[in-house]
C-alpha cells in the first residue's frame, strides 16, 4: 500500500484539520466531533442542510459546505457511517430555528444512524426531516443497501436543495425540492482499478489488467459485471444507455449532466467521456442545459468515472443556476 498518510487510524482526524486550515473562510469544526459546518453557522431563520457519511469520498461531503449548499457535513471513518452522536452534534450546530433537512445516501449504516440522530434531535425540540438519495441504476440491492445505492447524484441534490434553502423556502418546501431532484436524477459508474482502504491495506476487489468493472459502488464494492476494457466512447455508451433505459427521457427534455471522477482519473479522460455523452444525447434530441465535470464523489484513489443525468424543469433549472460558494463547488 502506497499512500501519503501518517498512521491509518489518524487519516480522518488529520484530513479534517487540514480541510479547516485550507478553507477557514468557509469551514469551522464543531468541538469534539468529526463535523464541519459553515463558518457563520447557525444561519438564523434558514432551513439547514446536513449530509455526510464515510470518509474517502472527498470532496464529498465537507467540500460542499458553504453558501447555497450544505450547512454541515458529518464524517465517519473511511467508508464507515458516522455515529448517531456525531450526526446529532451536526444537527444542533446548524439549527437556526427553521428546521434541519438530512440528505442521506442510501447505505444501510447511514440510513440507520441518520434516522437515529433525527429522532434524538426531535426529542430535543429540533424540527428535522430527511430524504434518501438512491440514484444508482446499476443494482437494486447491494452489499451495503436495501434498494438502490446513493452515489454521485447526491451532489446535484446538495446543490439544488441548498439553493432552495438559501432562497428562504420553508422546511416542507425544501424537502419537496429535494425529493423532486432525487426522483429525477440517475447515475451509473465504472472502474478500471479498485481502491485500498488505509486500515485494510489491500485492494477492495480483484480485477485483471485488461478488465473494467461496470456498475460499481463508491465504497470499493464490486459492480454488476467485469468486461474487457473498452474505449471511452464505448464506456460512455454503456453507462448512458443504462441510465436512459431507466429514465425514459423524451425528445426535447432538458437535462444536467455530471461526469464524475472517482479519485484516480485524469480530467483529460473525463472530458473525453463527456464529449461522447454530449454527442449521444444530442443524437437523441435531449437538450443539455448544464454540464459539470470533475471529482465530486470519489472512492479514494479508484480510477473510474460515473455519469449522472438530472431531468430538469423550470424550477430545478433556476435552483441549479443559483449562486453557490463552497470549497469544492463555486458558481457565482
Short mmCIF file of C-alpha atoms in Angstrom, two decimals:
data_model
loop_
_atom_site.label_atom_id
_atom_site.label_comp_id
_atom_site.label_asym_id
_atom_site.label_seq_id
_atom_site.Cartn_x
_atom_site.Cartn_y
_atom_site.Cartn_z
CA UNK A 1 0.00 0.00 0.00
CA UNK A 2 1.44 3.34 -1.10
CA UNK A 3 -0.34 6.32 0.45
CA UNK A 4 0.72 9.75 1.67
CA UNK A 5 -0.51 9.28 5.23
CA UNK A 6 0.96 9.03 8.72
CA UNK A 7 -0.99 6.41 10.68
CA UNK A 8 -4.05 4.78 9.13
CA UNK A 9 -6.04 5.36 12.32
CA UNK A 10 -5.44 9.12 12.11
CA UNK A 11 -6.37 9.81 8.47
CA UNK A 12 -9.84 11.27 9.12
CA UNK A 13 -8.75 13.44 12.04
CA UNK A 14 -5.77 14.86 10.16
CA UNK A 15 -7.80 15.33 6.96
CA UNK A 16 -10.49 17.34 8.77
CA UNK A 17 -7.87 19.53 10.46
CA UNK A 18 -6.21 20.10 7.10
CA UNK A 19 -9.51 20.99 5.42
CA UNK A 20 -10.35 23.64 8.00
CA UNK A 21 -6.85 25.11 7.73
CA UNK A 22 -7.16 25.21 3.94
CA UNK A 23 -10.64 26.77 3.91
CA UNK A 24 -11.05 28.86 7.10
CA UNK A 25 -13.28 31.36 5.26
CA UNK A 26 -15.80 28.56 4.68
CA UNK A 27 -15.45 25.98 7.41
CA UNK A 28 -15.23 25.57 11.15
CA UNK A 29 -15.14 22.38 13.18
CA UNK A 30 -17.63 21.54 15.88
CA UNK A 31 -15.72 20.86 19.09
CA UNK A 32 -15.07 17.18 19.93
CA UNK A 33 -16.58 15.98 16.67
CA UNK A 34 -16.00 15.00 13.07
CA UNK A 35 -18.45 17.70 11.99
CA UNK A 36 -17.56 20.64 9.74
CA UNK A 37 -20.09 23.47 9.41
CA UNK A 38 -20.39 26.81 7.65
CA UNK A 39 -18.23 29.49 9.21
CA UNK A 40 -21.36 31.56 10.01
CA UNK A 41 -23.44 28.66 11.38
CA UNK A 42 -26.13 28.63 12.52
CA UNK A 43 -27.89 30.89 10.00
CA UNK A 44 -30.94 32.21 11.83
CA UNK A 45 -34.27 31.63 10.12
CA UNK A 46 -32.87 29.45 7.31
CA UNK A 47 -33.56 25.74 6.85
CA UNK A 48 -30.24 23.99 7.48
CA UNK A 49 -28.95 21.07 5.40
CA UNK A 50 -26.79 18.30 6.83
CA UNK A 51 -25.26 15.43 4.91
CA UNK A 52 -22.31 13.13 5.42
CA UNK A 53 -21.19 9.54 5.52
CA UNK A 54 -17.95 7.64 5.46
CA UNK A 55 -14.74 9.45 4.59
CA UNK A 56 -12.85 8.59 1.41
CA UNK A 57 -15.29 10.32 -0.97
CA UNK A 58 -13.68 13.75 -0.86
CA UNK A 59 -14.55 16.45 -1.69
CA UNK A 60 -17.85 14.91 -0.57
CA UNK A 61 -19.21 15.89 1.80
CA UNK A 62 -17.40 18.66 3.64
CA UNK A 63 -16.23 20.24 0.40
CA UNK A 64 -19.82 21.25 -0.29
CA UNK A 65 -20.37 23.11 2.97
CA UNK A 66 -20.96 26.78 2.28
CA UNK A 67 -23.30 29.33 0.75
CA UNK A 68 -26.03 27.76 -1.37
CA UNK A 69 -25.25 24.13 -0.49
CA UNK A 70 -24.76 22.34 2.84
CA UNK A 71 -24.69 23.88 6.31
CA UNK A 72 -22.90 20.92 7.84
CA UNK A 73 -21.22 17.62 6.96
CA UNK A 74 -20.52 14.71 9.27
CA UNK A 75 -17.53 12.46 8.51
CA UNK A 76 -17.31 8.84 9.57
CA UNK A 77 -14.20 6.73 9.38
CA UNK A 78 -13.20 5.63 5.87
CA UNK A 79 -16.26 4.06 4.19
CA UNK A 80 -17.99 3.86 7.59
CA UNK A 81 -21.10 5.74 8.64
CA UNK A 82 -20.71 8.44 11.30
CA UNK A 83 -22.31 7.63 14.64
CA UNK A 84 -25.73 9.00 15.67
CA UNK A 85 -23.98 11.09 18.36
CA UNK A 86 -21.75 12.77 15.77
CA UNK A 87 -24.70 13.43 13.46
CA UNK A 88 -26.70 14.89 16.35
CA UNK A 89 -23.85 17.32 17.05
CA UNK A 90 -24.03 18.38 13.42
CA UNK A 91 -27.80 18.93 13.57
CA UNK A 92 -27.55 21.01 16.74
CA UNK A 93 -24.64 23.08 15.39
CA UNK A 94 -26.53 24.25 12.28
CA UNK A 95 -30.10 24.58 13.57
CA UNK A 96 -31.15 28.19 13.04
CA UNK A 97 -34.72 27.71 14.19
CA UNK A 98 -36.29 26.88 10.81
CA UNK A 99 -35.62 23.15 10.94
CA UNK A 100 -32.97 20.82 9.53
CA UNK A 101 -33.10 18.57 6.47
CA UNK A 102 -30.84 15.50 6.41
CA UNK A 103 -29.66 14.38 2.96
CA UNK A 104 -28.74 10.70 3.30
CA UNK A 105 -27.16 8.40 0.72
CA UNK A 106 -28.94 5.05 0.63
CA UNK A 107 -26.50 2.88 2.53
CA UNK A 108 -27.87 0.84 5.41
CA UNK A 109 -25.48 2.21 8.05
CA UNK A 110 -26.03 5.83 7.00
CA UNK A 111 -29.82 5.45 6.93
CA UNK A 112 -29.93 3.81 10.35
CA UNK A 113 -27.58 6.28 12.07
CA UNK A 114 -29.02 9.43 10.50
CA UNK A 115 -32.56 8.32 11.38
CA UNK A 116 -31.50 7.65 14.97
CA UNK A 117 -29.89 11.10 15.18
CA UNK A 118 -33.06 12.64 13.74
CA UNK A 119 -35.14 11.06 16.47
CA UNK A 120 -32.72 12.28 19.17
CA UNK A 121 -32.81 15.82 17.75
CA UNK A 122 -36.60 15.85 17.66
CA UNK A 123 -36.65 14.79 21.29
CA UNK A 124 -34.65 17.98 21.96
CA UNK A 125 -37.24 20.08 20.15
CA UNK A 126 -35.48 20.48 16.78
CA UNK A 127 -37.66 20.04 13.72
CA UNK A 128 -35.92 17.50 11.44
CA UNK A 129 -36.88 16.00 8.10
CA UNK A 130 -34.87 13.66 5.88
CA UNK A 131 -34.54 12.45 2.31
CA UNK A 132 -32.71 9.40 0.97
CA UNK A 133 -30.81 9.58 -2.32
CA UNK A 134 -30.91 6.40 -4.43
CA UNK A 135 -29.67 7.44 -7.87
CA UNK A 136 -27.60 4.36 -8.84
CA UNK A 137 -29.29 2.42 -11.67
CA UNK A 138 -26.73 -0.43 -11.60
CA UNK A 139 -28.15 -2.60 -8.83
CA UNK A 140 -31.40 -2.84 -6.89
CA UNK A 141 -29.92 -4.38 -3.73
CA UNK A 142 -26.21 -4.46 -2.92
CA UNK A 143 -23.62 -5.31 -0.30
CA UNK A 144 -24.45 -2.18 1.68
CA UNK A 145 -28.05 -1.38 0.78
CA UNK A 146 -31.65 -2.35 0.58
CA UNK A 147 -32.73 -0.77 -2.68
CA UNK A 148 -30.57 1.39 -4.92
CA UNK A 149 -27.35 2.98 -3.72
CA UNK A 150 -26.86 6.72 -3.32
CA UNK A 151 -23.83 7.91 -5.29
CA UNK A 152 -22.68 10.98 -7.28
CA UNK A 153 -26.19 12.29 -7.98
CA UNK A 154 -26.19 13.26 -4.31
CA UNK A 155 -24.10 16.32 -5.23
CA UNK A 156 -26.87 17.61 -7.50
CA UNK A 157 -29.31 17.11 -4.62
CA UNK A 158 -26.99 19.17 -2.39
CA UNK A 159 -26.79 21.94 -4.99
CA UNK A 160 -30.48 22.28 -5.79
CA UNK A 161 -31.77 21.74 -2.26
CA UNK A 162 -29.15 24.12 -0.90
CA UNK A 163 -30.34 26.80 -3.32
CA UNK A 164 -33.93 26.33 -2.16
CA UNK A 165 -32.90 26.71 1.48
CA UNK A 166 -30.78 29.77 0.65
CA UNK A 167 -33.78 31.39 -1.07
CA UNK A 168 -35.78 31.06 2.15
CA UNK A 169 -38.05 28.10 1.34
CA UNK A 170 -39.58 26.57 4.46
CA UNK A 171 -38.71 23.03 5.61
CA UNK A 172 -41.60 21.32 3.84
CA UNK A 173 -40.79 23.09 0.58
CA UNK A 174 -37.06 22.38 0.84
CA UNK A 175 -37.88 18.70 1.36
CA UNK A 176 -40.24 18.78 -1.63
CA UNK A 177 -37.48 20.17 -3.84
CA UNK A 178 -35.04 17.53 -2.56
CA UNK A 179 -37.48 14.70 -3.27
CA UNK A 180 -38.21 16.09 -6.73
CA UNK A 181 -34.49 16.17 -7.51
CA UNK A 182 -33.99 12.62 -6.22
CA UNK A 183 -36.89 11.40 -8.34
CA UNK A 184 -35.30 12.88 -11.48
CA UNK A 185 -31.60 12.01 -11.07
CA UNK A 186 -29.90 8.79 -12.20
CA UNK A 187 -26.25 7.66 -12.10
CA UNK A 188 -24.08 4.76 -13.18
CA UNK A 189 -20.35 4.23 -12.77
CA UNK A 190 -17.41 2.05 -13.80
CA UNK A 191 -13.87 1.40 -12.60
CA UNK A 192 -10.51 0.39 -14.04
CA UNK A 193 -8.86 -0.38 -10.70
CA UNK A 194 -10.07 -0.95 -7.13
CA UNK A 195 -9.18 1.26 -4.19
CA UNK A 196 -7.30 0.44 -0.99
CA UNK A 197 -8.83 1.36 2.38
CA UNK A 198 -5.93 2.52 4.61
CA UNK A 199 -6.92 0.34 7.55
CA UNK A 200 -7.22 -2.75 5.33
CA UNK A 201 -4.12 -2.29 3.21
CA UNK A 202 -5.18 -4.34 0.19
CA UNK A 203 -7.42 -3.78 -2.86
CA UNK A 204 -11.17 -3.90 -2.27
CA UNK A 205 -11.69 -6.29 -5.19
CA UNK A 206 -9.65 -8.12 -7.83
CA UNK A 207 -9.63 -7.01 -11.45
CA UNK A 208 -7.50 -8.08 -14.39
CA UNK A 209 -5.08 -5.78 -16.20
CA UNK A 210 -7.31 -5.83 -19.28
CA UNK A 211 -10.65 -5.62 -17.42
CA UNK A 212 -13.04 -2.97 -16.18
CA UNK A 213 -15.79 -3.18 -13.56
CA UNK A 214 -19.25 -1.98 -14.62
CA UNK A 215 -21.75 -0.62 -12.10
CA UNK A 216 -19.55 -0.47 -9.03
CA UNK A 217 -20.38 1.41 -5.83
CA UNK A 218 -18.38 4.12 -4.10
CA UNK A 219 -17.20 2.03 -1.13
CA UNK A 220 -14.95 -0.19 -3.19
CA UNK A 221 -17.64 -2.82 -3.58
CA UNK A 222 -17.52 -4.55 -6.97
CA UNK A 223 -20.04 -3.84 -9.71
CA UNK A 224 -22.51 -5.98 -11.61
CA UNK A 225 -20.01 -7.49 -14.07
CA UNK A 226 -16.46 -7.39 -15.38
CA UNK A 227 -15.77 -6.77 -19.07
CA UNK A 228 -12.71 -6.40 -21.25
CA UNK A 229 -11.71 -2.75 -21.17
CA UNK A 230 -13.40 -0.63 -23.84
CA UNK A 231 -12.77 2.76 -25.42
CA UNK A 232 -14.01 5.93 -23.74
CA UNK A 233 -16.83 6.23 -26.29
CA UNK A 234 -17.95 2.65 -25.65
CA UNK A 235 -17.83 3.17 -21.87
CA UNK A 236 -19.89 6.35 -22.17
CA UNK A 237 -22.47 4.49 -24.26
CA UNK A 238 -22.73 1.57 -21.82
CA UNK A 239 -23.28 3.84 -18.81
CA UNK A 240 -25.57 6.29 -20.59
CA UNK A 241 -27.76 3.62 -22.17
CA UNK A 242 -28.34 2.00 -18.78
CA UNK A 243 -29.37 5.38 -17.37
CA UNK A 244 -31.65 6.18 -20.31
CA UNK A 245 -33.30 2.74 -20.10
CA UNK A 246 -34.26 3.65 -16.54
CA UNK A 247 -35.17 7.34 -17.03
CA UNK A 248 -37.27 7.19 -20.21
CA UNK A 249 -36.38 10.70 -21.37
CA UNK A 250 -38.28 12.17 -24.31
CA UNK A 251 -37.01 14.26 -27.21
CA UNK A 252 -36.56 17.94 -26.20
CA UNK A 253 -36.32 17.08 -22.49
CA UNK A 254 -33.63 19.16 -20.76
CA UNK A 255 -31.00 17.62 -18.51
CA UNK A 256 -28.00 18.49 -16.40
CA UNK A 257 -25.02 16.18 -16.96
CA UNK A 258 -22.40 15.33 -14.35
CA UNK A 259 -19.31 13.36 -15.36
CA UNK A 260 -17.69 12.48 -12.06
CA UNK A 261 -14.21 11.10 -11.44
CA UNK A 262 -13.66 8.51 -8.72
CA UNK A 263 -10.35 9.94 -7.48
CA UNK A 264 -7.69 8.50 -9.78
CA UNK A 265 -8.95 9.53 -13.21
CA UNK A 266 -7.32 12.40 -15.12
CA UNK A 267 -9.57 15.27 -16.14
CA UNK A 268 -8.47 14.60 -19.73
CA UNK A 269 -10.30 11.26 -19.64
CA UNK A 270 -13.42 12.71 -18.00
CA UNK A 271 -13.65 15.33 -20.74
CA UNK A 272 -13.32 12.62 -23.41
CA UNK A 273 -16.21 10.73 -21.80
CA UNK A 274 -18.22 13.95 -21.62
CA UNK A 275 -17.62 14.58 -25.31
CA UNK A 276 -19.33 11.30 -26.21
CA UNK A 277 -22.14 11.77 -23.68
CA UNK A 278 -22.89 15.11 -25.32
CA UNK A 279 -22.91 13.53 -28.80
CA UNK A 280 -25.17 10.64 -27.76
CA UNK A 281 -27.70 12.86 -26.02
CA UNK A 282 -27.74 15.31 -28.93
CA UNK A 283 -28.43 12.45 -31.34
CA UNK A 284 -31.47 11.51 -29.27
CA UNK A 285 -32.75 15.09 -29.24
CA UNK A 286 -32.17 15.50 -25.49
CA UNK A 287 -31.06 19.04 -24.63
CA UNK A 288 -28.11 19.57 -22.29
CA UNK A 289 -28.77 22.60 -20.11
CA UNK A 290 -25.64 22.39 -17.94
CA UNK A 291 -22.58 20.16 -17.74
CA UNK A 292 -20.42 19.55 -14.64
CA UNK A 293 -17.14 17.63 -14.98
CA UNK A 294 -14.67 16.80 -12.21
CA UNK A 295 -14.07 14.86 -8.98
CA UNK A 296 -17.12 15.36 -6.74
CA UNK A 297 -17.94 11.96 -5.20
CA UNK A 298 -14.77 9.85 -5.19
CA UNK A 299 -13.68 6.47 -3.86
CA UNK A 300 -10.19 7.12 -2.53
CA UNK A 301 -7.71 6.56 -5.42
CA UNK A 302 -10.01 4.49 -7.61
CA UNK A 303 -9.61 5.07 -11.35
CA UNK A 304 -13.02 5.27 -12.94
CA UNK A 305 -15.96 7.52 -13.63
CA UNK A 306 -19.68 7.87 -13.26
CA UNK A 307 -22.29 9.66 -15.33
CA UNK A 308 -25.30 11.37 -13.76
CA UNK A 309 -28.31 12.82 -15.55
CA UNK A 310 -30.84 15.12 -13.90
CA UNK A 311 -34.07 15.81 -15.76
CA UNK A 312 -34.90 19.49 -15.35
CA UNK A 313 -37.96 21.70 -15.23
CA UNK A 314 -38.08 25.48 -14.81
CA UNK A 315 -37.88 25.32 -11.01
CA UNK A 316 -34.92 22.94 -10.97
CA UNK A 317 -33.09 24.98 -13.64
CA UNK A 318 -33.42 28.17 -11.58
CA UNK A 319 -32.16 26.45 -8.44
CA UNK A 320 -29.31 24.74 -10.31
CA UNK A 321 -28.21 28.14 -11.64
CA UNK A 322 -28.32 29.82 -8.21
CA UNK A 323 -25.17 31.04 -6.51
CA UNK A 324 -23.06 28.56 -4.58
CA UNK A 325 -19.75 29.24 -2.85
CA UNK A 326 -18.10 26.25 -1.17
CA UNK A 327 -14.56 24.83 -1.13
CA UNK A 328 -15.34 22.31 -3.91
CA UNK A 329 -18.16 23.94 -5.87
CA UNK A 330 -18.34 27.61 -6.79
CA UNK A 331 -20.94 29.19 -9.01
CA UNK A 332 -21.07 32.95 -8.70
#
